Amino acid sequence: MTMKEIALIQFGLGGVGRAVVERVLAAQDELEWRYGIRFAYVALCDSQGAAIEQQGFTYGDLMRTVTAKAEGASLADLDIGYDHEGLADIVDVAGTSNALVIDVTASDDTVEALQLALSRGYGAVLANKKPLTQTYETFLSLLKGGRVRYEATVGSGVPVIATLQQALIAAHDPIHRIEGCFSGTLGYLTTGLQAGEAFSALVRQARASGYTEPDPRDDLGGMDVARKALILARTMGWPLELPQIQVEGLFPDTMNQGTVPEFMQKTVDLDELYRQRVATAAGRDQVLRYVATIDRGRAQVGLQEVPRRSPLGQLQGTDNLIAFHTDVYADAPLVLQGRGAGVHGTAAGVMADLVALSTSFLI
Ligand SMILES: NC(=O)c1ccc[n+]([C@@H]2O[C@H](COP(=O)([O-])OP(=O)(O)OC[C@H]3O[C@@H](n4cnc5c(N)ncnc54)[C@H](OP(=O)(O)O)[C@@H]3O)[C@@H](O)[C@H]2O)c1
């Protein structure tokens, strides 16, 4: 079999980025015999530094870099690294034909580099939601040509985007409504509330376990779920903008002011409110879940009461669930459920996209 060499340029070496590198290395033999493709990392970047090796980094270089990043180093501090002046420069220097850019940052600033990569005929795989949730025009510019895949942006490794694009849209099955719980963090929180734990204690535990962003307001405010809802809506072709999504956060706006420790302290003030909401819901045989609904051209995310015995009501911990109501799935929705957070599931979603693009005729 002729081997197709694919050059990889990766932005981001955090938890997900490192898991992607390890997964790619572990899969090399199988990728060769099963698909006839060979991945070679030619560039790695973090927020400060970059490393480029046109011939492809060795296994040893990659593993040493992953270890050093896990210990908190910057790429610029390593022998192979230097201070970079922008991601577009890296794409410009490192890119070759058959290149794929992997965006596993959480940065707003990768769009220019992604667009440059696409203009050169490369592909891109995103776990980063930010490029896809800027203006609708930017979303369209990235999606044009079909060389951007973004499975890991919604539901981590659960194949939500593939199902939407390849099983429903491609099948010309009109989608009437999508609903679900798309946040592992908020799933952990709502099932904890249901079990009788205090809101403030759950936020503290979630933060200590690394389930939340360093500033937990980023998760509890609902914006991360809103971005996922926007990506689904736009994937269906709805020209929504982020401010058009109705977002109900789990804390009042006034708590947006102040430092993280101040916020953490004030969460105690919400304990009684949530205790009462849980008890009221339980009296109706309902439970609270943080639900996203995408329906008739609109999207909203917020805390809702759902029947305790419904699929959403049965959801536990960090699991995600997404239900597609379509013509074909009219009586009972098509439901996907599974682990919706964690670096390994997310890296698996990225990997599946890398293979899908590499085996397509587009790259
Ligand atoms: N963790 C999950 O379970 C999960 C699930 C689904 C999707 N995601 C998404 O996956 C992405 C990565 O998540 P993570 O948990 O790995 O985050 P993380 O640990 O914070 O890592 C982010 C990485 O991006 C780098 N970075 C930040 N700004 C950059 C820039 N302008 N240019 C180049 N690199 C930059 C950081 O550099 P430094 O190392 O220098 O700080 C870091 O290496 C996020 O968009 C997240 O929303 C995560």
Short mmCIF file of N, CA and C in Angstrom, two decimals, residues 152-213:
data_model
loop_
_atom_site.label_atom_id
_atom_site.label_comp_id
_atom_site.label_asym_id
_atom_site.label_seq_id
_atom_site.Cartn_x
_atom_site.Cartn_y
_atom_site.Cartn_z
N ALA A 152 -14.75 17.10 18.74
CA ALA A 152 -14.49 17.19 20.19
C ALA A 152 -15.05 18.47 20.82
N THR A 153 -15.59 19.37 19.99
CA THR A 153 -16.10 20.62 20.58
C THR A 153 -17.41 20.40 21.33
N VAL A 154 -18.17 19.38 20.97
CA VAL A 154 -19.44 19.11 21.66
C VAL A 154 -19.44 17.64 22.10
N GLY A 155 -19.60 17.43 23.41
CA GLY A 155 -19.70 16.04 23.91
C GLY A 155 -18.39 15.30 23.93
N SER A 156 -17.27 16.02 23.86
CA SER A 156 -15.95 15.38 23.92
C SER A 156 -15.80 14.34 22.82
N GLY A 157 -15.65 13.04 23.21
CA GLY A 157 -15.48 12.01 22.18
C GLY A 157 -16.80 11.42 21.69
N VAL A 158 -17.91 11.75 22.34
CA VAL A 158 -19.22 11.21 21.89
C VAL A 158 -19.50 11.78 20.49
N PRO A 159 -19.81 10.90 19.52
CA PRO A 159 -19.88 11.37 18.12
C PRO A 159 -21.14 12.18 17.78
N VAL A 160 -21.23 13.34 18.40
CA VAL A 160 -22.41 14.19 18.24
C VAL A 160 -22.40 14.86 16.86
N ILE A 161 -21.25 15.43 16.49
CA ILE A 161 -21.18 16.18 15.22
C ILE A 161 -21.26 15.21 14.05
N ALA A 162 -20.59 14.07 14.17
CA ALA A 162 -20.63 13.08 13.09
C ALA A 162 -22.07 12.61 12.88
N THR A 163 -22.78 12.38 13.98
CA THR A 163 -24.17 11.92 13.86
C THR A 163 -25.01 13.00 13.18
N LEU A 164 -24.82 14.23 13.63
CA LEU A 164 -25.60 15.33 13.07
C LEU A 164 -25.31 15.49 11.56
N GLN A 165 -24.00 15.51 11.23
CA GLN A 165 -23.65 15.79 9.82
C GLN A 165 -23.90 14.58 8.92
N GLN A 166 -23.45 13.40 9.39
CA GLN A 166 -23.42 12.27 8.47
C GLN A 166 -24.64 11.36 8.55
N ALA A 167 -25.30 11.35 9.73
CA ALA A 167 -26.46 10.45 9.85
C ALA A 167 -27.77 11.20 9.65
N LEU A 168 -27.80 12.50 9.96
CA LEU A 168 -29.08 13.21 9.89
C LEU A 168 -29.12 14.21 8.73
N ILE A 169 -28.17 15.16 8.72
CA ILE A 169 -28.20 16.17 7.65
C ILE A 169 -28.00 15.50 6.28
N ALA A 170 -26.98 14.63 6.20
CA ALA A 170 -26.70 13.98 4.91
C ALA A 170 -27.86 13.10 4.48
N ALA A 171 -28.63 12.58 5.45
CA ALA A 171 -29.75 11.69 5.13
C ALA A 171 -31.01 12.47 4.79
N HIS A 172 -30.90 13.80 4.80
CA HIS A 172 -32.05 14.67 4.50
C HIS A 172 -33.20 14.38 5.47
N ASP A 173 -32.83 14.18 6.72
CA ASP A 173 -33.84 13.94 7.76
C ASP A 173 -34.01 15.25 8.52
N PRO A 174 -35.11 15.98 8.32
CA PRO A 174 -35.26 17.29 8.96
C PRO A 174 -35.18 17.19 10.49
N ILE A 175 -34.36 18.06 11.07
CA ILE A 175 -34.18 18.03 12.52
C ILE A 175 -35.09 19.10 13.13
N HIS A 176 -35.97 18.67 14.02
CA HIS A 176 -36.92 19.63 14.60
C HIS A 176 -36.40 20.21 15.90
N ARG A 177 -35.72 19.40 16.67
CA ARG A 177 -35.28 19.87 17.98
C ARG A 177 -34.11 19.02 18.45
N ILE A 178 -33.16 19.72 19.10
CA ILE A 178 -32.07 18.99 19.76
C ILE A 178 -32.11 19.43 21.21
N GLU A 179 -31.99 18.49 22.12
CA GLU A 179 -31.89 18.90 23.52
C GLU A 179 -30.91 17.97 24.22
N GLY A 180 -30.36 18.48 25.30
CA GLY A 180 -29.45 17.60 26.03
C GLY A 180 -28.68 18.30 27.10
N CYS A 181 -27.87 17.52 27.78
CA CYS A 181 -26.95 18.03 28.79
C CYS A 181 -25.55 17.88 28.20
N PHE A 182 -24.89 19.01 27.97
CA PHE A 182 -23.60 18.99 27.26
C PHE A 182 -22.43 19.37 28.15
N SER A 183 -22.64 19.44 29.44
CA SER A 183 -21.54 19.86 30.29
C SER A 183 -21.29 18.83 31.38
N GLY A 184 -20.12 18.22 31.33
CA GLY A 184 -19.74 17.28 32.38
C GLY A 184 -19.73 17.97 33.74
N THR A 185 -19.20 19.18 33.77
CA THR A 185 -19.09 19.93 35.03
C THR A 185 -20.47 20.18 35.63
N LEU A 186 -21.40 20.66 34.79
CA LEU A 186 -22.72 21.00 35.32
C LEU A 186 -23.53 19.73 35.60
N GLY A 187 -23.20 18.63 34.92
CA GLY A 187 -23.82 17.34 35.24
C GLY A 187 -23.39 16.89 36.63
N TYR A 188 -22.12 17.02 36.91
CA TYR A 188 -21.58 16.66 38.22
C TYR A 188 -22.29 17.48 39.30
N LEU A 189 -22.48 18.76 38.99
CA LEU A 189 -23.09 19.67 39.96
C LEU A 189 -24.57 19.35 40.20
N THR A 190 -25.32 19.14 39.12
CA THR A 190 -26.76 18.92 39.30
C THR A 190 -27.06 17.56 39.91
N THR A 191 -26.25 16.54 39.56
CA THR A 191 -26.52 15.25 40.20
C THR A 191 -26.08 15.30 41.67
N GLY A 192 -25.07 16.09 41.98
CA GLY A 192 -24.65 16.27 43.37
C GLY A 192 -25.73 16.99 44.17
N LEU A 193 -26.35 18.00 43.58
CA LEU A 193 -27.44 18.73 44.26
C LEU A 193 -28.59 17.77 44.56
N GLN A 194 -28.89 16.93 43.56
CA GLN A 194 -29.98 15.96 43.71
C GLN A 194 -29.67 14.99 44.87
N ALA A 195 -28.38 14.68 45.07
CA ALA A 195 -28.01 13.75 46.15
C ALA A 195 -27.96 14.46 47.51
N GLY A 196 -28.29 15.76 47.52
CA GLY A 196 -28.41 16.46 48.80
C GLY A 196 -27.18 17.25 49.21
N GLU A 197 -26.18 17.35 48.29
CA GLU A 197 -24.98 18.10 48.65
C GLU A 197 -25.21 19.60 48.46
N ALA A 198 -24.44 20.39 49.19
CA ALA A 198 -24.60 21.85 49.11
C ALA A 198 -23.93 22.38 47.84
N PHE A 199 -24.55 23.40 47.23
CA PHE A 199 -24.02 24.01 46.01
C PHE A 199 -22.56 24.43 46.21
N SER A 200 -22.30 25.15 47.29
CA SER A 200 -20.94 25.69 47.51
C SER A 200 -19.92 24.54 47.62
N ALA A 201 -20.30 23.46 48.30
CA ALA A 201 -19.36 22.34 48.47
C ALA A 201 -19.09 21.68 47.12
N LEU A 202 -20.15 21.57 46.30
CA LEU A 202 -19.98 20.94 44.99
C LEU A 202 -19.08 21.78 44.08
N VAL A 203 -19.25 23.10 44.14
CA VAL A 203 -18.40 23.97 43.30
C VAL A 203 -16.94 23.81 43.76
N ARG A 204 -16.75 23.78 45.07
CA ARG A 204 -15.39 23.62 45.59
C ARG A 204 -14.78 22.28 45.13
N GLN A 205 -15.58 21.20 45.25
CA GLN A 205 -15.06 19.88 44.86
C GLN A 205 -14.76 19.83 43.35
N ALA A 206 -15.69 20.39 42.58
CA ALA A 206 -15.52 20.35 41.11
C ALA A 206 -14.25 21.10 40.72
N ARG A 207 -14.01 22.21 41.39
CA ARG A 207 -12.81 23.00 41.08
C ARG A 207 -11.56 22.23 41.49
N ALA A 208 -11.60 21.64 42.68
CA ALA A 208 -10.43 20.90 43.19
C ALA A 208 -10.14 19.68 42.31
N SER A 209 -11.18 19.07 41.73
CA SER A 209 -10.96 17.88 40.89
C SER A 209 -10.60 18.25 39.46
N GLY A 210 -10.50 19.53 39.17
CA GLY A 210 -10.14 19.95 37.82
C GLY A 210 -11.29 19.85 36.83
N TYR A 211 -12.55 19.71 37.32
CA TYR A 211 -13.70 19.65 36.40
C TYR A 211 -14.06 21.03 35.87
N THR A 212 -13.67 22.08 36.61
CA THR A 212 -14.03 23.43 36.14
C THR A 212 -12.78 24.11 35.60
N GLU A 213 -13.00 25.21 34.90
CA GLU A 213 -11.91 26.09 34.52
C GLU A 213 -11.35 26.67 35.83
#
